[in-house]
CSV table of C-alpha atoms and ligand atoms in Angstrom, one decimal:
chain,number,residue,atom,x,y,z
A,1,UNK,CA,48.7,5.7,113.6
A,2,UNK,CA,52.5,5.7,115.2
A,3,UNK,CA,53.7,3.4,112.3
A,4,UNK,CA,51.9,5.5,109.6
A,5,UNK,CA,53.2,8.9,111.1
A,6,UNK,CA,56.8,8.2,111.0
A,7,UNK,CA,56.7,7.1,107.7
A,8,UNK,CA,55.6,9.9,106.8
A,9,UNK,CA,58.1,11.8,108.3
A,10,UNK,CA,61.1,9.6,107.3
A,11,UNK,CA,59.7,10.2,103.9
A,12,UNK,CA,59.4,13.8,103.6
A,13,UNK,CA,62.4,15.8,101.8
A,14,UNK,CA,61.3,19.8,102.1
A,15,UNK,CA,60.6,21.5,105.6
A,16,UNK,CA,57.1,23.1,103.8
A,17,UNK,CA,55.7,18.8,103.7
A,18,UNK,CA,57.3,18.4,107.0
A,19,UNK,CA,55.1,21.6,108.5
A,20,UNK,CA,51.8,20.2,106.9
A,21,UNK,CA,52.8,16.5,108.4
A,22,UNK,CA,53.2,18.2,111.8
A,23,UNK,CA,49.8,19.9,111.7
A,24,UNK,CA,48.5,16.6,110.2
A,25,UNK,CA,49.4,15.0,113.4
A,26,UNK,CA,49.5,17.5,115.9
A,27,UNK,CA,47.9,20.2,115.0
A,28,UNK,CA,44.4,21.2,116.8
A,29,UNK,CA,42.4,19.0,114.0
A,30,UNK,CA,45.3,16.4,114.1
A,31,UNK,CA,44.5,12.9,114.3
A,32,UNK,CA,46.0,12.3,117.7
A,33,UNK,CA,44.4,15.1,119.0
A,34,UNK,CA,41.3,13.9,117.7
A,35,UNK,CA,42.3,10.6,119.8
A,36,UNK,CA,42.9,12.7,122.9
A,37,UNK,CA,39.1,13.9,122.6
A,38,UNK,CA,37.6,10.9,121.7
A,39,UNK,CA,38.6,9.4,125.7
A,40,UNK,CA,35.8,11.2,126.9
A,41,UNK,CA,33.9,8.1,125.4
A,42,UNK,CA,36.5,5.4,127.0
A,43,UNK,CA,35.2,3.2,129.8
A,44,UNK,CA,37.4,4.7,133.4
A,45,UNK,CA,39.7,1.8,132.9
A,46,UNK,CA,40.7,2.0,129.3
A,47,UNK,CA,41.3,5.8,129.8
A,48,UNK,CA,44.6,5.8,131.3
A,49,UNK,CA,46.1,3.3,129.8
A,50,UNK,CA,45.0,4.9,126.2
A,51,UNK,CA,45.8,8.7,127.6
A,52,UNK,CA,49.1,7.4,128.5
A,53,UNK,CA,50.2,5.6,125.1
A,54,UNK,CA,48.6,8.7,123.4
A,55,UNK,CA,51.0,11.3,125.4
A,56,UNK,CA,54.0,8.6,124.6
A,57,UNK,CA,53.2,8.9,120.9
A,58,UNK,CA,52.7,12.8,120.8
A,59,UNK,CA,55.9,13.0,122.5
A,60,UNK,CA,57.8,10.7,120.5
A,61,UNK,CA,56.4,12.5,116.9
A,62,UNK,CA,57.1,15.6,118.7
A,63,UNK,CA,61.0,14.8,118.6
A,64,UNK,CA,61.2,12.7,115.5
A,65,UNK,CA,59.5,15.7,113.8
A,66,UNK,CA,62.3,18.5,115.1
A,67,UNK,CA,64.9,15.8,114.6
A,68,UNK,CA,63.9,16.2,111.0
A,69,UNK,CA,63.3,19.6,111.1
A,70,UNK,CA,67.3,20.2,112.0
A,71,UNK,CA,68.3,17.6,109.4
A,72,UNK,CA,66.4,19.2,106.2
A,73,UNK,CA,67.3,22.3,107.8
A,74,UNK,CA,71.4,21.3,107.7
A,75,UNK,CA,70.8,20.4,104.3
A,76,UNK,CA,69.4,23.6,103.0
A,77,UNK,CA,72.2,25.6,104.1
A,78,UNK,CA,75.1,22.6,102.8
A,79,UNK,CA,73.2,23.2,99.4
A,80,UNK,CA,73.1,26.7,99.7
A,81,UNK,CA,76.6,26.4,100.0
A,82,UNK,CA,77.6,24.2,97.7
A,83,UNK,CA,75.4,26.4,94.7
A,84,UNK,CA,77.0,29.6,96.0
A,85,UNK,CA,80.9,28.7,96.3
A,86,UNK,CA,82.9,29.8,93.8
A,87,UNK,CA,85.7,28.8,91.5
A,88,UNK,CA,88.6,31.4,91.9
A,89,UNK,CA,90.7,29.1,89.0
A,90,UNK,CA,87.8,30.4,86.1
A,91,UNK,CA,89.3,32.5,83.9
A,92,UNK,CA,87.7,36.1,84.2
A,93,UNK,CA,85.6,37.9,81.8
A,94,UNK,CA,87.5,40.7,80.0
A,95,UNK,CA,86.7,43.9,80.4
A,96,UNK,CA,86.8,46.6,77.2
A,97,UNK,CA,89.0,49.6,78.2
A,98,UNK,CA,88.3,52.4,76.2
A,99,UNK,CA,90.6,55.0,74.6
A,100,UNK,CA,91.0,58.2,74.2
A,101,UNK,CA,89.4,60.1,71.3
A,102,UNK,CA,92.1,61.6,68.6
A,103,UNK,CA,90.4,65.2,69.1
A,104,UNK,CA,90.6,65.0,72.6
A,105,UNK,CA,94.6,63.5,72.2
A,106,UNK,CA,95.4,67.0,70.0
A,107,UNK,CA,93.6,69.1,71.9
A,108,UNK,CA,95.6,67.5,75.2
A,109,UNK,CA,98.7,67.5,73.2
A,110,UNK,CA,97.8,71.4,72.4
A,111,UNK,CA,97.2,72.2,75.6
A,112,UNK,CA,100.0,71.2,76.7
A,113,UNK,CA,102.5,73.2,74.0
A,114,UNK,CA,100.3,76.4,75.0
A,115,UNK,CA,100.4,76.0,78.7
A,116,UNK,CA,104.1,75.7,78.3
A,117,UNK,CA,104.3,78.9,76.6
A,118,UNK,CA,102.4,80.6,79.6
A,119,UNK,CA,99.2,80.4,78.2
A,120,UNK,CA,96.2,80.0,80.2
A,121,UNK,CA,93.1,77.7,79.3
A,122,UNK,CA,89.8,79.5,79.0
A,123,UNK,CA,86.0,78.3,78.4
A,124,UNK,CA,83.5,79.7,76.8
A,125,UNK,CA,79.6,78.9,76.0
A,126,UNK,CA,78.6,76.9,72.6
A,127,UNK,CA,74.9,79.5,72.5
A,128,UNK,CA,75.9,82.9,72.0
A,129,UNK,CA,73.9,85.7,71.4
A,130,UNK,CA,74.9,87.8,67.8
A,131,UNK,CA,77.3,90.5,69.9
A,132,UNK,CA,79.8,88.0,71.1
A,133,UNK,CA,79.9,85.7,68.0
A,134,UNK,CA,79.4,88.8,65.3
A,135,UNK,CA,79.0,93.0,66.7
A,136,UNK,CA,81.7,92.9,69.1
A,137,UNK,CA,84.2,91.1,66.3
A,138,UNK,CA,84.0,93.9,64.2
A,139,UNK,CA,81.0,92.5,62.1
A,140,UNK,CA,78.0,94.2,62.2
A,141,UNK,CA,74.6,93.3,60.8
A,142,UNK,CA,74.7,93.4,57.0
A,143,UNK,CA,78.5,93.4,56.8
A,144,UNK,CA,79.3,91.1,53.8
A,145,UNK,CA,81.6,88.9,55.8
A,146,UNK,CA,79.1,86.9,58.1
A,147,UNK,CA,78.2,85.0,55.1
A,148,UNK,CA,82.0,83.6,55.7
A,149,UNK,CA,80.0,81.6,58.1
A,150,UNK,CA,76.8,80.5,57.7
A,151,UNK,CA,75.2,79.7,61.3
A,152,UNK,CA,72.4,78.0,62.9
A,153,UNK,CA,70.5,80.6,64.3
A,154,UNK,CA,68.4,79.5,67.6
A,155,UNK,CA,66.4,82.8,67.4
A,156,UNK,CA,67.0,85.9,65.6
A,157,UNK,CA,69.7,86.8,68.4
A,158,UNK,CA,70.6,83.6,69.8
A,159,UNK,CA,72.9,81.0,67.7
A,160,UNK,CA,75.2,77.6,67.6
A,161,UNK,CA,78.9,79.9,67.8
A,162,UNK,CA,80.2,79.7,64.5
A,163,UNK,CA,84.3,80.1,65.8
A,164,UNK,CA,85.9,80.2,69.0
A,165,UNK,CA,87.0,83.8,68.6
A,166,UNK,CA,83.5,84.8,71.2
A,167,UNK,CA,86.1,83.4,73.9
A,168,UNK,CA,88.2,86.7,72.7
A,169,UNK,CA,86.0,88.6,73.8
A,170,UNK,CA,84.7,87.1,76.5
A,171,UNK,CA,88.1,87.3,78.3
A,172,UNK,CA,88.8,90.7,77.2
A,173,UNK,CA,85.9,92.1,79.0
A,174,UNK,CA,86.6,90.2,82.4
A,175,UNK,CA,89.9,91.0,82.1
A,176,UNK,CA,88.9,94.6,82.6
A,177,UNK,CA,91.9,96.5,81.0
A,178,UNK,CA,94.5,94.4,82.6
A,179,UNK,CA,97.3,93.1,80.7
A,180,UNK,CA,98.9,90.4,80.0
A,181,UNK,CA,96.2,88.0,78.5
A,182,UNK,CA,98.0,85.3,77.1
A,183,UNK,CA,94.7,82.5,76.9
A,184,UNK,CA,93.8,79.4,74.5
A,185,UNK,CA,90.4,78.6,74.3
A,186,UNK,CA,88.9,75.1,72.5
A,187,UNK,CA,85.4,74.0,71.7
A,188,UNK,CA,82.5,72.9,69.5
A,189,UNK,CA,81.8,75.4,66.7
A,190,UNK,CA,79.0,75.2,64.1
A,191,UNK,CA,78.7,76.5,61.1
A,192,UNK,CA,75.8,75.3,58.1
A,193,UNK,CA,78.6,74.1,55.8
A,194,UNK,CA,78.3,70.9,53.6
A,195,UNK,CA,80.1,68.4,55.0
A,196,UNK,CA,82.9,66.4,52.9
A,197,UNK,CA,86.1,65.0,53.4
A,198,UNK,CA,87.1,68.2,55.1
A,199,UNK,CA,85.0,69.8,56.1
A,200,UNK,CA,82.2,69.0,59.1
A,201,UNK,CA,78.8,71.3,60.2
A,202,UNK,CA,80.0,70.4,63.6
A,203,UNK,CA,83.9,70.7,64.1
A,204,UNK,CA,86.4,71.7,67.1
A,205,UNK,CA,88.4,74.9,67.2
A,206,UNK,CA,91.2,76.3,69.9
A,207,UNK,CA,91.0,80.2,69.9
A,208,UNK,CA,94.3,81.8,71.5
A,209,UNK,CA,94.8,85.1,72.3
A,210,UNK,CA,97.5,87.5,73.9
A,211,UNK,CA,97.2,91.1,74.7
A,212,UNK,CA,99.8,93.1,75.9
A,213,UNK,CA,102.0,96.1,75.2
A,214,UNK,CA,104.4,95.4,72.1
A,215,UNK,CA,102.8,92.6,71.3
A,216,UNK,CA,103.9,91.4,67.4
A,217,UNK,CA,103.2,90.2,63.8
A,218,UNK,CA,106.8,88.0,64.4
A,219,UNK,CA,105.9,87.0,68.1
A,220,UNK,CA,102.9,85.3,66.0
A,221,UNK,CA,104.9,84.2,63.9
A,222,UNK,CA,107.0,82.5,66.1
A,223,UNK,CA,104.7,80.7,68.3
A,224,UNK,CA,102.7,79.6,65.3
A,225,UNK,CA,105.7,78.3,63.6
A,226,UNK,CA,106.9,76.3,66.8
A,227,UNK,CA,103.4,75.1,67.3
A,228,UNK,CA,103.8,73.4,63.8
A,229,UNK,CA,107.4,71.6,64.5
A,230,UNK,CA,106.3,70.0,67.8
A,231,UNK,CA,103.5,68.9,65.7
A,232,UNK,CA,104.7,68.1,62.6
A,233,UNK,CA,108.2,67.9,62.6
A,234,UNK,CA,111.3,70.4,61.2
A,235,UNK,CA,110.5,68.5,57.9
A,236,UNK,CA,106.6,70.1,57.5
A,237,UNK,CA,106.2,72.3,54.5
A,238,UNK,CA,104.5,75.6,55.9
A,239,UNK,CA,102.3,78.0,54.0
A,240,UNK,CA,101.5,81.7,55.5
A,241,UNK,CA,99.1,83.7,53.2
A,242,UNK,CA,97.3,86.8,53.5
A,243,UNK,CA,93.9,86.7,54.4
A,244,UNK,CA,91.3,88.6,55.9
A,245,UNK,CA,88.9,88.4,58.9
A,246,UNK,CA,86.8,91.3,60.2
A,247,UNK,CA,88.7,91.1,63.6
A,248,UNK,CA,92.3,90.7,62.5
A,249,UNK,CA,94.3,93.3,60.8
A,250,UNK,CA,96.9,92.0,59.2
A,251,UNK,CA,95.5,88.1,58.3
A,252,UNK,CA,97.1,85.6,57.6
A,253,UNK,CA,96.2,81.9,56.8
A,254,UNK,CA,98.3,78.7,57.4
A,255,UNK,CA,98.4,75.5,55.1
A,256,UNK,CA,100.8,72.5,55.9
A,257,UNK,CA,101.5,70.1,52.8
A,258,UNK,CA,100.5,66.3,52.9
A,259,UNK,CA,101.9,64.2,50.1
A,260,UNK,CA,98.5,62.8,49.0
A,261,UNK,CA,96.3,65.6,50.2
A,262,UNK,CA,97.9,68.5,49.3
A,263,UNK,CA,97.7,71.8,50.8
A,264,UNK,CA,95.5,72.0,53.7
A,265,UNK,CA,94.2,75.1,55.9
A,266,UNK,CA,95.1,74.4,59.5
A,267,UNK,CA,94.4,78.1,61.1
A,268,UNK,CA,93.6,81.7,61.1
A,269,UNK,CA,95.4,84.2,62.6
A,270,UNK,CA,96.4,87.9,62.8
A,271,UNK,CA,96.9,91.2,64.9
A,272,UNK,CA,93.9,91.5,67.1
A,273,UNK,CA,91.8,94.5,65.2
A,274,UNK,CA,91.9,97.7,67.0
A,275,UNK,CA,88.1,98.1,67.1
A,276,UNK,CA,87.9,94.7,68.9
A,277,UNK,CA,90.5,96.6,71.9
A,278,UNK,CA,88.6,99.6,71.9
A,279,UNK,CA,85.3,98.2,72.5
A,280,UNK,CA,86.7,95.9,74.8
A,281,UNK,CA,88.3,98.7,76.9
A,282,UNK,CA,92.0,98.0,75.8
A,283,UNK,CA,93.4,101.8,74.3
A,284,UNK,CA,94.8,100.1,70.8
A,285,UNK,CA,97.5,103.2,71.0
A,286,UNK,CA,99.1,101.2,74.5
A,287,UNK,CA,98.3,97.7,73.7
A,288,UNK,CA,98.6,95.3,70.3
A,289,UNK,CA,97.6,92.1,70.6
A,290,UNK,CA,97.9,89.2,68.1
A,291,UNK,CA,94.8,85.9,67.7
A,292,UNK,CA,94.9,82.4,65.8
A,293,UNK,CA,91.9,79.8,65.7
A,294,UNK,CA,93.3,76.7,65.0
A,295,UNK,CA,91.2,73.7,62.9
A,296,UNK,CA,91.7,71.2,65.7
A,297,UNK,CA,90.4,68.0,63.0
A,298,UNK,CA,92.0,69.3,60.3
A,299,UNK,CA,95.5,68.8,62.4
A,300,UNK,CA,93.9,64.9,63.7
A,301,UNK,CA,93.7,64.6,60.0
A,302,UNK,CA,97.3,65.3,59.2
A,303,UNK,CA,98.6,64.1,62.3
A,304,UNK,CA,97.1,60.3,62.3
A,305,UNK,CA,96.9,60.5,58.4
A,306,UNK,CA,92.9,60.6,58.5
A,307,UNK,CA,91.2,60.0,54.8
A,308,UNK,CA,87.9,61.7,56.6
A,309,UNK,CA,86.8,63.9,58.7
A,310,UNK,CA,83.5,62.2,59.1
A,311,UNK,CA,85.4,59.5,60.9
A,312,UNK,CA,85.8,61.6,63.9
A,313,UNK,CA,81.8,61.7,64.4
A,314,UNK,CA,80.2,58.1,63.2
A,315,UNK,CA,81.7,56.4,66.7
A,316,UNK,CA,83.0,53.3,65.3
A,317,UNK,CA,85.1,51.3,67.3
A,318,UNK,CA,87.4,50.2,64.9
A,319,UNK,CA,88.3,53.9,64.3
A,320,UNK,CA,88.7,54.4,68.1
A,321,UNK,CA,90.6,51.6,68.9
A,322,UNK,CA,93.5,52.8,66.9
A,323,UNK,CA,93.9,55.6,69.3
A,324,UNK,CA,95.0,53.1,72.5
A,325,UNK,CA,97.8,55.1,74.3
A,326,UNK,CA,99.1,51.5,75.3
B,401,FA5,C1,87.8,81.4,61.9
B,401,FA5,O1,86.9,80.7,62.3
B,401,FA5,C2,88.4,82.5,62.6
B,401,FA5,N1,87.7,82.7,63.8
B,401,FA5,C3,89.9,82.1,62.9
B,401,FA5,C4,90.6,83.3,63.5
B,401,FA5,C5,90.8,83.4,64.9
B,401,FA5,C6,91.2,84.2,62.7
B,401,FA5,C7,91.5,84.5,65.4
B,401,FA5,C8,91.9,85.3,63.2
B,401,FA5,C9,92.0,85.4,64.6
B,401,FA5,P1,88.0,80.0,59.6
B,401,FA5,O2,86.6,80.1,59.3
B,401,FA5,O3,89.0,80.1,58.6
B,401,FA5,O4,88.4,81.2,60.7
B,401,FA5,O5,88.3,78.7,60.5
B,401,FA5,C10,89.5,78.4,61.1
B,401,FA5,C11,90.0,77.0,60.9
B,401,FA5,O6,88.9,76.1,61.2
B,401,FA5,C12,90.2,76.7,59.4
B,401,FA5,O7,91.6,77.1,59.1
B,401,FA5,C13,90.0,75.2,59.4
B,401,FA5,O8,91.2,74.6,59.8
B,401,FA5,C14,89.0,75.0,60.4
B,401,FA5,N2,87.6,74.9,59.7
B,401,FA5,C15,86.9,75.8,59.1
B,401,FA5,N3,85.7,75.3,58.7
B,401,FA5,C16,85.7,74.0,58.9
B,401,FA5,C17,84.8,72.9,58.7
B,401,FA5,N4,83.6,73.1,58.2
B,401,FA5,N5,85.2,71.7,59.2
B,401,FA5,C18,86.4,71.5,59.7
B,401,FA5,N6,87.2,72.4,60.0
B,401,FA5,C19,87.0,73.7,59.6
């Protein structure tokens, strides 16, 4: 039974076979325990000598057994070890750094010019109700001019803004009166318009405004001119032409020239209406005020030479990647 038994446990290579060996041997069914019982049947001479050489072979198990024990034990933990070390020498696994998208870059790059200028940067909401994107702009219902923006209505009063110039009025009214407001505003605009190579349903816009006494048609002129050199360069051909918008009196609209493209619309601008003051709490006999809304992809477009406006919304990688800072 000795002989057999330490076999067995010389043999066994996982602690789970050596715990069934142990209860095998040892255990309360084991087969030296069932020895151990069995003396009751042994003559009064045989018995010592038997209980004896059975105590000498439980004891001797006993140790081979946790000998083992510690041995597959040691080995566990080396082969742990070895599977878990690891090679500082591999090479790593590259990361992808993303970049910055173009909108975002002229926006920044906007932002930046404006601020400059003392301008302060101004959020408003993308659902407005009809007052802030329409009324208060100096277009009321039925006036033939909404259809110069076509909008996704939510309900009959809620809607997608269709321009940036809601943040007008939005500042205007927390500004309470006070003077100077000098802000530029950018965000998503909607408007149900058939997308092409210029135009999107969805695009960007940065509204600015500036309120104040003796506030001019040339001071608008003059930012709006040196908005387009630090953009484009003294070279840029520049196009001012009369327009009209409900809240702007005089309108102007400005095209820049691209060799290929010819001449594209980059903004809207003009002397803030006096209804728009008025309403707003501003007396339009103390206080002018001039507003642009600039076509933030229509200047990506001429600034990174873009065949598509569509580019700047399908998310391909390949587009993006050519916008790496570094
Ligand atoms: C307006 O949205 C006026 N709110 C601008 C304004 C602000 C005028 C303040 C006066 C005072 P307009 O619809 O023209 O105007 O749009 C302004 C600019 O947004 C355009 O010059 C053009 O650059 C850009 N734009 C207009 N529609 C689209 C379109 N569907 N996709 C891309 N860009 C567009």
């Amino acid at each position: 039974l000795k002989e057999e038994a330490l076999t067995a446990i010389d043999q066994v290579s996982s602690l789970d076979h050596l715990r069934e060996l142990k209860v095998k041997y040892l255990g309360k069914k084991g087969e030296l325990t069932a020895v151990l019982r069995g003396m009751g049947k042994l003559t009064p001479e045989e018995r010592p000598w038997i209980g004896s050489l059975a105590n000498e072979v439980r004891t001797e198990l006993e140790e081979t057994i946790s000998q083992k024990q510690t041995n597959l034990e040691d080995q566990a933990i080396e082969e742990q070890l070895k599977s878990e070390k690891i090679d500082v020498t591999l090479p790593g696994i590259p990361m992808e750094v993303g970049s910055v998208h173009p909108l975002q870059l002229v926006i920044e790059e906007l932002e930046d010019f404006f601020i400059g200028m003392g301008f302060q940067v101004a959020e408003g909401p993308e659902v407005e109700n009809d007052y802030y994107n329409f009324e208060a702009l100096n277009l009321p219902k039925d006036h033939p001019a909404r259809d110069m923006q076509d909008s996704f209505y939510i309900t009959p009063e809620l809607l997608l803004r269709t321009h940036t110039s809601t943040t007008q009025i939005h500042t205007l009214e927390a500004k309470e009166g006070e003077v100077p407001v000098r802000i530029i505003s950018p965000g998503k605009v909607y408007r149900r318009d058939d997308d092409d190579a210029t135009h999107s349903h969805q695009f960007t816009q940065i509204e600015g405004l500036v309120v104040d006494r003796g506030v001019s048609m040339s001071e608008l002129n003059g930012v709006l001119l040196a908005l387009i050199e630090k953009l484009f360069g003294e070279e840029t051909k520049v196009r001012l032409r009369p327009s009209y918008f409900p809240f702007t009196e005089p309108s102007v609209e400005v095209d820049i020239y691209h060799p290929v493209k010819g001449w594209i619309e980059i903004l809207g601008a003009g002397m803030v209406h006096p209804r728009v003051l008025e309403r707003t709490g501003y007396n339009p006999e103390r206080y002018t005020g001039f507003a642009f809304g600039i076509g933030v992809e229509r200047i990506a477009i001429l600034k990174y030479n873009i065949d598509d406006i569509r580019h700047f919304y399908n998310n391909d990688l390949r587009f993006l990647r050519q916008f790496k800072s570094e």
